[in-house]
Amino acid sequence: MPAEKVPDTPVEVLVDILTKAKEFAVNGNVPEELTIQLQKALDIASGLDDYLEKMTTQESEPLAELYKKTISHDWDQVHKEGKTMFRLPKECITGHVEGQTLKMLIHMSQAKRVLEIGMFTGYGALSMAEGLPEDGCLIACELEPYLKDFAQPIFNKSPHGRKITVKTGSAMDTLKELAAAGEQFDMVFIDADKDNYINYYNFILDNSLLRLQGVICVDNTLFKAKVYLKDATDSNGLALRKFNQFVCDDPRVEQVILPLRDGISVIRQVSGALSSKTQNKITDDEVFRGVKGRPILDRMRLDGKVAYVTGAGQGIGRAFAHALGEAGAKVAIVDLDQNKAQAVAEELHLKGIISIPIIADISKPDDVQSMVDDIVSKWGTVHIACNNAGINQNSASEDTSLEEWDQTFNVNLRGTFLCCQAAGRVMLKQGYGKIINTASMASLIVPHPQKQLSYNTSKAGVVKLTQTLGTEWIDRGVHVNCISPGIVDTPLIHSESLRPLVQRWLSDIPAGRLAQVTDLQAAVVYLACDASDYMTGHNLVIEGGQSLW
């Protein structure tokens, strides 16, 4: 006979009470209306958990297997055999809904490093690991070595299990080791001995184990309703009541308790919160609190900004479009090739980024003006102009035709000027704008052995155009800068005919490799954001050191 299920959450306690009340009502010959109302209350309470289970994203196969293994395990026998120090009720396992909630919190907080205090059989740890990026990690503190051995086979079956490191023994000893090593975490999940919740919490904050803007999640903070029932005498319930009040009164944090299963507290550290002990010891200025209260990474966000990128259908332009969109901007994908522009716009859409494709030849004034007009008509303005489109044709200088010269200059310099002017007029009118032009390392040195007179000269012109506009427009709120990439790794580079050139180029690059388009993404976001407000007319060179040799 399976043991009778013990009510574990406030809802389960309520269901238990209502069930008994209904039985009493039926057997006590009370008015039928009371029985009907009790049944309605019972249906609402008992149906909630079932509905949440059905509507929550299905758990992975390893998680389902781990849950089944935990529920079917004889934990009383394990304790009798001396394999664990404490009796471990199977109700302690993190449930499906709670596990998916933890995974969602990992995604929402963009956590990469997680600390778990109290692992039990590892369901919560594996749920959170599934939400971590490929290079993420989770350190789980677990008192019982038996539980590590219990969970590890399931971890090994999951592609996310490798992100989990289990440290057995005293959780406080592990916390001290992590603090001594200078470790920090984006999220901490506490689900351990309730009497020590306050001690764990204080140690984490006092020793900076939680990074700025990190989150602490604490399980069981409603504990079978015993944290708020006045007649409660349960020691765990009273310990959690004390913990909840302690956190509520702590000026260092903000807290909300979610009525999910047995309660999950989500606690956020308040940036720059001053206590009476610290307010006389710090300089309370923008360095401490951040410019307009925004820490540096927040200042690099582009939320609400409107951007366009020319030549965005491939290569560097495509990488720039993704970077600006990931930072929060709406992005117009401008290219000569409609299919390529549409494809990149669809890529951004799949990532939740608002974008539109625009077809334009930037060497034509009418196309450029239409491009800017279309963006303003669609989104109301232009904040960020990323003038990236360019072409390159190689020929010995004595053989360079006027046609090649004009074609190169029409796109690389004339087209960049036309875009700067059209976007600049919008920006000057509104008193704000960021223009980022793509120049080249060829503006600084003469790359060899390839011969590309028109390209080198046009890109030198882009730098001088940038410097001139940067000084002329800065006092009206418009910043103009450029990026000079080195030789960028593209599929064309790997063709048989260019293989000898690649080996020559690599010998000239201190970094020992070609640039990847992703090497340039942070630069365009920096130049587009508020953190670069004191930079103008600058040529930001990213070439692995090649121009220094």
XYZ file of C-alpha atoms in Angstrom:
549
model
C 0.000 0.000 0.000
C 1.507 3.376 -0.960
C 1.822 5.854 1.886
C -0.840 8.558 2.046
C 0.406 11.747 0.413
C 1.301 14.423 2.941
C 0.038 17.936 2.011
C 3.136 19.904 1.060
C 2.033 23.256 -0.367
C -0.514 25.838 0.828
C -2.868 24.756 -1.964
C -2.510 21.081 -0.995
C -3.181 21.975 2.650
C -6.269 23.908 1.552
C -7.482 20.975 -0.549
C -7.013 18.652 2.422
C -9.009 20.946 4.712
C -11.813 21.430 2.185
C -12.033 17.697 1.546
C -12.452 16.973 5.239
C -14.944 19.837 5.577
C -17.008 18.472 2.710
C -17.039 14.969 4.234
C -18.150 16.479 7.534
C -20.842 18.496 5.785
C -22.168 15.460 3.924
C -22.135 13.235 6.993
C -23.456 15.950 9.310
C -26.618 16.578 7.347
C -25.893 20.292 6.854
C -27.710 22.422 4.257
C -27.130 21.298 0.653
C -25.998 24.801 -0.379
C -23.035 24.601 1.990
C -21.994 21.292 0.464
C -22.255 22.809 -3.027
C -20.116 25.798 -2.077
C -17.518 23.569 -0.443
C -17.364 21.488 -3.608
C -16.825 24.628 -5.719
C -14.007 25.759 -3.442
C -12.526 22.272 -3.572
C -12.688 22.190 -7.382
C -10.917 25.538 -7.644
C -8.165 24.612 -5.206
C -7.575 21.048 -6.420
C -7.759 21.999 -10.094
C -5.081 24.699 -9.919
C -2.058 22.412 -9.678
C -3.409 20.119 -12.411
C -4.002 23.057 -14.725
C -0.521 24.473 -14.121
C 0.992 21.072 -14.876
C -0.894 20.822 -18.178
C -0.134 24.374 -19.312
C 3.589 24.366 -18.455
C 6.146 23.391 -21.108
C 6.853 19.661 -21.013
C 9.983 18.638 -19.124
C 12.898 16.972 -20.924
C 13.369 13.186 -20.913
C 16.283 13.299 -18.419
C 14.197 15.418 -16.036
C 11.214 13.070 -16.364
C 13.474 10.103 -15.672
C 15.002 11.817 -12.648
C 11.577 12.665 -11.238
C 10.358 9.100 -11.688
C 13.528 7.706 -10.121
C 13.143 10.009 -7.105
C 9.454 9.279 -6.515
C 9.910 5.508 -6.785
C 12.966 5.401 -4.514
C 12.630 4.041 -0.946
C 14.161 6.932 0.962
C 13.201 5.525 4.376
C 15.207 2.400 3.629
C 18.147 4.481 2.404
C 18.177 6.336 5.716
C 17.823 3.111 7.735
C 20.861 1.725 5.942
C 22.865 4.772 7.034
C 23.439 6.068 3.497
C 22.056 9.492 4.398
C 22.303 11.437 7.649
C 18.695 12.577 7.468
C 15.416 11.088 6.335
C 14.651 12.640 2.962
C 10.920 12.791 2.122
C 10.311 12.428 -1.601
C 8.048 15.483 -1.423
C 11.246 17.541 -1.208
C 11.835 17.134 -4.944
C 11.434 20.205 -7.100
C 8.340 19.665 -9.227
C 7.804 20.053 -12.969
C 6.224 23.526 -12.778
C 8.786 24.806 -10.295
C 11.637 23.371 -12.378
C 10.415 25.098 -15.519
C 9.989 28.321 -13.525
C 13.626 28.162 -12.423
C 14.666 27.507 -16.013
C 12.620 30.513 -17.143
C 14.252 32.720 -14.485
C 17.674 31.642 -15.783
C 16.679 32.686 -19.296
C 15.127 35.985 -18.175
C 18.101 36.989 -16.018
C 20.538 35.815 -18.734
C 22.482 34.030 -16.021
C 25.708 32.223 -16.903
C 26.847 31.201 -13.405
C 24.448 29.698 -10.848
C 24.974 28.586 -7.258
C 22.541 26.102 -5.715
C 22.515 25.498 -1.955
C 20.767 22.194 -1.301
C 20.496 19.930 -4.370
C 18.513 16.887 -3.138
C 18.256 14.566 -6.183
C 19.222 17.221 -8.735
C 15.894 17.995 -10.460
C 16.200 21.728 -9.783
C 19.889 21.742 -10.737
C 19.254 20.049 -14.077
C 16.245 22.300 -14.787
C 18.412 25.385 -14.295
C 21.306 23.901 -16.274
C 18.967 23.475 -19.250
C 18.416 27.245 -19.197
C 22.120 28.114 -19.084
C 24.110 28.931 -22.227
C 26.622 26.404 -23.550
C 29.457 27.957 -21.543
C 27.332 28.342 -18.393
C 28.030 26.545 -15.139
C 26.133 25.574 -11.994
C 27.759 24.718 -8.680
C 25.487 22.663 -6.426
C 26.190 22.356 -2.691
C 24.876 19.093 -1.241
C 25.497 17.728 2.258
C 24.801 14.084 1.372
C 27.354 12.308 -0.911
C 24.691 9.661 -1.614
C 22.600 12.256 -3.447
C 25.461 13.194 -5.755
C 25.848 9.529 -6.706
C 22.071 9.271 -7.146
C 21.855 12.227 -9.549
C 25.083 11.820 -11.530
C 23.926 9.011 -13.870
C 20.992 11.180 -15.014
C 23.263 14.227 -15.354
C 25.522 12.131 -17.583
C 22.596 11.321 -19.891
C 21.710 14.988 -20.390
C 23.689 17.275 -22.730
C 23.358 19.901 -19.985
C 24.670 17.747 -17.158
C 28.273 18.720 -17.897
C 27.450 22.260 -16.740
C 26.810 20.970 -13.197
C 29.516 20.567 -10.552
C 28.393 19.039 -7.244
C 30.326 19.893 -4.081
C 29.463 17.661 -1.128
C 29.784 18.532 2.530
C 28.856 21.594 4.541
C 27.295 24.276 2.345
C 28.777 27.025 4.506
C 32.268 25.571 4.060
C 31.741 25.567 0.294
C 30.511 29.171 0.394
C 33.653 30.193 2.277
C 35.848 28.458 -0.337
C 34.001 30.187 -3.185
C 34.252 33.594 -1.476
C 37.982 33.115 -0.834
C 38.466 32.319 -4.529
C 36.614 35.509 -5.537
C 33.789 33.638 -7.262
C 30.579 35.448 -8.218
C 27.226 34.190 -9.448
C 24.368 35.623 -11.492
C 21.754 33.623 -9.598
C 21.679 31.758 -6.279
C 19.009 29.174 -5.438
C 18.597 28.280 -1.760
C 16.696 25.103 -0.827
C 18.444 23.647 2.212
C 18.144 23.572 6.011
C 15.624 26.267 6.899
C 17.325 27.366 10.141
C 20.362 28.444 8.121
C 18.551 30.397 5.387
C 19.420 33.737 7.015
C 23.060 32.679 7.471
C 23.401 31.617 3.829
C 21.664 34.766 2.627
C 23.840 37.117 4.684
C 27.063 35.357 3.752
C 26.213 35.591 0.051
C 25.546 39.343 0.209
C 28.285 40.221 2.708
C 30.941 38.426 0.644
C 29.770 39.604 -2.803
C 29.046 36.084 -4.060
C 26.086 37.611 -5.930
C 27.072 39.875 -8.801
C 25.593 43.314 -9.298
C 21.937 42.948 -10.371
C 22.031 39.235 -9.578
C 19.029 37.333 -8.215
C 18.553 35.076 -5.189
C 15.711 32.540 -5.373
C 14.631 30.865 -2.151
C 12.386 27.799 -2.015
C 9.674 26.830 0.512
C 9.070 30.390 1.719
C 5.319 29.761 2.154
C 5.949 26.368 3.799
C 2.542 24.699 3.953
C 1.007 28.076 4.930
C 2.763 27.893 8.303
C 4.701 31.092 7.718
C 1.530 33.173 8.002
C -0.887 31.103 10.090
C -0.934 32.602 13.586
C -1.234 29.286 15.425
C 1.728 27.683 13.590
C 4.336 26.054 15.848
C 6.371 24.112 13.269
C 10.077 24.966 13.663
C 10.716 25.137 9.911
C 7.679 27.347 9.393
C 8.795 29.705 12.138
C 12.362 29.817 10.754
C 11.018 30.726 7.320
C 8.680 33.342 8.787
C 11.709 34.941 10.437
C 13.683 34.730 7.190
C 10.915 36.327 5.103
C 10.611 39.247 7.522
C 14.394 39.665 7.652
C 14.606 39.965 3.873
C 11.589 42.275 3.756
C 13.348 44.653 6.175
C 16.737 44.470 4.436
C 17.462 47.758 2.556
C 19.988 45.975 0.337
C 17.334 44.085 -1.613
C 13.847 43.983 -3.098
C 11.707 40.864 -2.670
C 8.591 39.228 -4.055
C 7.192 35.863 -2.926
C 5.569 33.858 -5.714
C 2.750 31.528 -4.532
C 4.140 28.686 -6.653
C 3.892 25.288 -4.954
C 5.410 25.900 -1.512
C 6.473 29.470 -2.332
C 9.519 30.847 -4.139
C 11.032 34.168 -3.084
C 12.735 36.155 -5.838
C 15.184 38.596 -4.284
C 17.012 41.276 -6.257
C 20.003 43.160 -4.943
C 19.431 46.925 -5.156
C 22.322 48.654 -6.884
C 24.040 51.222 -4.691
C 21.836 50.639 -1.639
C 23.416 52.429 1.334
C 23.097 51.365 4.926
C 23.853 53.575 7.918
C 27.176 51.738 8.257
C 28.351 52.476 4.710
C 26.858 55.819 3.668
C 29.713 57.822 5.232
C 32.412 55.615 3.698
C 31.698 56.015 -0.024
C 31.623 58.790 -2.597
C 28.020 58.813 -3.736
C 28.399 59.985 -7.350
C 27.848 58.773 -10.924
C 30.853 56.481 -10.706
C 29.210 54.743 -7.758
C 25.584 54.802 -8.910
C 26.090 54.915 -12.666
C 25.275 57.684 -15.115
C 21.575 58.472 -14.576
C 21.529 55.442 -12.284
C 22.498 53.043 -15.079
C 25.483 50.691 -14.647
C 27.883 50.412 -17.553
C 26.336 47.410 -19.309
C 22.893 49.042 -19.129
C 24.363 52.137 -20.772
C 25.347 49.966 -23.722
C 21.747 48.935 -24.333
C 20.002 50.362 -27.409
C 16.399 49.833 -26.339
C 14.020 52.154 -28.186
C 16.639 53.172 -30.751
C 16.144 52.993 -34.532
C 19.093 51.859 -36.659
C 19.899 50.969 -40.220
C 22.831 49.013 -41.657
C 23.823 49.219 -45.312
C 25.377 46.171 -46.932
C 23.571 44.171 -44.242
C 22.724 41.181 -46.434
C 25.977 39.407 -45.665
C 29.345 39.536 -43.954
C 30.205 42.438 -41.660
C 26.889 44.216 -42.261
C 24.888 41.158 -41.275
C 26.942 40.836 -38.079
C 26.397 44.541 -37.312
C 22.633 44.169 -37.819
C 22.456 41.229 -35.421
C 24.573 43.041 -32.820
C 22.501 46.235 -32.880
C 19.285 44.223 -32.718
C 20.512 42.079 -29.834
C 21.353 45.290 -27.963
C 17.721 46.384 -28.308
C 17.487 48.490 -31.480
C 15.016 48.175 -34.327
C 17.095 47.530 -37.448
C 16.503 48.277 -41.123
C 18.414 45.763 -43.272
C 19.620 47.689 -46.335
C 21.120 45.854 -49.312
C 21.136 45.767 -53.101
C 20.059 42.111 -53.046
C 16.434 41.755 -51.998
C 16.732 38.060 -51.138
C 19.715 38.619 -48.872
C 18.080 41.569 -47.113
C 14.893 39.563 -46.563
C 16.843 36.568 -45.243
C 18.670 38.641 -42.618
C 15.449 40.388 -41.594
C 13.899 36.954 -41.042
C 16.907 35.893 -38.957
C 16.386 38.889 -36.692
C 12.658 38.213 -36.488
C 13.386 34.701 -35.197
C 15.386 36.295 -32.363
C 12.529 38.642 -31.454
C 14.191 41.682 -33.075
C 12.037 44.162 -34.999
C 13.471 44.670 -38.483
C 12.540 45.496 -42.062
C 14.359 44.856 -45.362
C 15.053 47.842 -47.621
C 16.475 47.618 -51.126
C 18.792 50.492 -52.069
C 21.834 51.364 -54.183
C 23.701 53.772 -51.917
C 25.592 55.306 -54.821
C 22.287 56.825 -56.001
C 21.029 59.933 -54.125
C 17.368 59.103 -54.711
C 17.786 55.584 -53.311
C 19.527 56.903 -50.206
C 16.877 59.543 -49.560
C 14.102 56.999 -50.065
C 15.856 54.650 -47.640
C 15.926 57.278 -44.892
C 12.382 58.443 -45.680
C 11.088 54.860 -45.464
C 12.701 54.328 -42.050
C 11.373 57.628 -40.697
C 7.914 56.858 -42.087
C 7.945 53.404 -40.469
C 9.582 54.150 -37.103
C 9.476 57.945 -36.747
C 13.215 58.702 -36.779
C 16.774 57.422 -37.192
C 19.099 57.266 -34.195
C 21.895 55.043 -35.544
C 23.252 55.085 -39.087
C 25.654 52.239 -39.846
C 27.131 52.962 -43.268
C 28.858 49.713 -44.074
C 28.287 48.929 -47.769
C 31.429 48.809 -49.851
C 33.152 47.087 -52.779
C 36.723 46.110 -53.572
C 38.386 45.594 -56.952
C 42.034 44.640 -57.335
C 44.339 45.817 -60.087
C 47.842 47.172 -60.502
C 47.808 50.968 -60.292
C 49.060 51.408 -63.848
C 46.184 49.232 -65.051
C 43.411 50.701 -62.892
C 40.686 51.953 -65.198
C 38.687 55.093 -64.627
C 35.595 52.866 -64.594
C 36.991 50.785 -61.710
C 38.029 53.944 -59.864
C 34.592 55.540 -60.261
C 32.713 52.364 -59.316
C 34.745 51.974 -56.129
C 34.470 55.613 -55.116
C 30.778 55.805 -55.999
C 29.977 53.146 -53.384
C 32.748 53.460 -50.804
C 33.051 57.228 -50.516
C 30.231 58.907 -52.433
C 27.673 56.413 -51.057
C 28.951 56.823 -47.492
C 28.762 60.606 -47.845
C 25.204 60.450 -49.212
C 24.104 58.244 -46.290
C 25.833 60.463 -43.726
C 24.181 63.542 -45.168
C 20.660 62.093 -45.453
C 20.706 60.512 -41.978
C 22.594 63.480 -40.551
C 19.845 65.908 -41.502
C 17.330 63.883 -39.481
C 19.718 63.600 -36.555
C 20.712 67.277 -36.526
C 17.060 68.253 -36.468
C 16.391 66.079 -33.406
C 19.703 66.945 -31.728
C 20.917 63.357 -31.393
C 22.469 60.654 -33.550
C 25.245 58.098 -33.938
C 26.829 57.574 -37.344
C 29.233 54.638 -37.741
C 31.061 54.283 -41.038
C 32.995 51.200 -42.103
C 36.480 52.194 -43.225
C 39.390 49.747 -43.390
C 42.864 48.988 -42.123
C 43.784 49.945 -45.701
C 43.189 53.558 -44.646
C 46.294 53.288 -42.439
C 48.663 51.004 -44.308
C 49.018 49.620 -47.815
C 48.014 45.949 -47.515
C 50.124 43.608 -49.591
C 50.745 41.743 -51.793
C 47.325 42.501 -53.342
C 47.123 45.713 -55.388
C 43.999 47.798 -54.659
C 44.685 51.468 -55.262
C 41.064 52.589 -55.604
C 39.930 50.680 -52.511
C 42.776 51.945 -50.290
C 42.261 55.529 -51.390
C 38.472 55.432 -51.009
C 38.741 54.051 -47.470
C 41.251 56.743 -46.527
C 38.609 59.156 -47.742
C 36.022 57.545 -45.458
C 38.276 58.209 -42.462
C 38.733 61.879 -43.387
C 34.991 62.215 -44.062
C 34.344 60.759 -40.591
C 36.806 63.103 -38.904
C 35.384 66.165 -40.643
C 31.741 65.382 -39.875
C 32.664 64.256 -36.377
C 34.063 67.656 -35.491
C 31.438 69.642 -37.382
C 28.353 67.952 -35.923
C 29.353 67.015 -32.369
C 28.152 70.296 -30.850
C 24.701 69.560 -32.278
C 24.484 66.113 -30.705
C 25.566 63.985 -33.666
C 28.603 61.728 -33.205
C 30.393 60.366 -36.272
C 32.986 57.597 -35.937
C 34.296 54.761 -38.063
C 35.540 51.207 -37.683
C 38.575 49.940 -39.610
C 38.557 46.150 -39.758
C 41.549 44.089 -40.782
C 41.244 41.189 -43.187
C 37.992 39.410 -42.405
C 37.491 35.663 -42.769
C 34.809 35.053 -45.409
C 33.998 32.040 -47.638
C 35.696 33.810 -50.571
C 38.975 33.944 -48.610
C 39.146 30.139 -48.617
C 39.050 29.751 -52.400
C 41.930 27.898 -54.036
C 43.193 31.020 -55.822
C 43.489 33.050 -52.602
C 45.098 30.349 -50.429
C 48.682 31.627 -51.007
C 47.554 35.158 -50.113
C 45.992 33.975 -46.852
C 49.284 32.454 -45.719
C 51.063 35.713 -46.501
C 48.456 37.755 -44.608
C 48.647 35.496 -41.566
C 52.406 36.046 -41.365
C 51.727 39.799 -41.147
C 49.171 39.581 -38.309
C 50.479 39.480 -34.712
C 47.223 37.835 -33.587
C 47.991 34.929 -35.920
C 44.508 34.715 -37.431
C 42.063 36.559 -39.632
C 39.256 38.605 -38.131
C 35.833 37.034 -37.647
C 32.801 39.248 -38.216
C 31.865 38.623 -34.577
C 35.134 40.325 -33.534
C 33.608 43.604 -34.760
C 30.172 43.427 -33.151
C 31.011 44.908 -29.742
C 32.634 47.906 -31.435
C 29.532 48.870 -33.392
C 27.341 48.548 -30.274
C 29.766 50.714 -28.280
C 29.846 53.437 -30.927
C 26.044 53.315 -31.190
C 25.329 53.569 -27.461
C 25.390 56.360 -24.854
C 28.647 55.073 -23.338
C 30.563 56.520 -26.330
C 29.067 60.025 -26.068
C 32.486 61.683 -25.712
C 33.925 59.991 -28.816
C 33.695 61.581 -32.241
C 35.757 61.584 -35.424
C 37.540 58.464 -34.214
C 38.808 55.596 -36.342
C 38.476 52.438 -34.234
C 40.982 49.958 -35.672
C 40.356 46.220 -35.172
C 42.948 44.295 -37.137
C 44.788 41.929 -34.773
C 47.768 44.284 -34.687
C 48.504 44.073 -38.421
C 48.862 47.815 -38.928
C 51.564 47.922 -36.239
C 54.023 45.792 -38.223
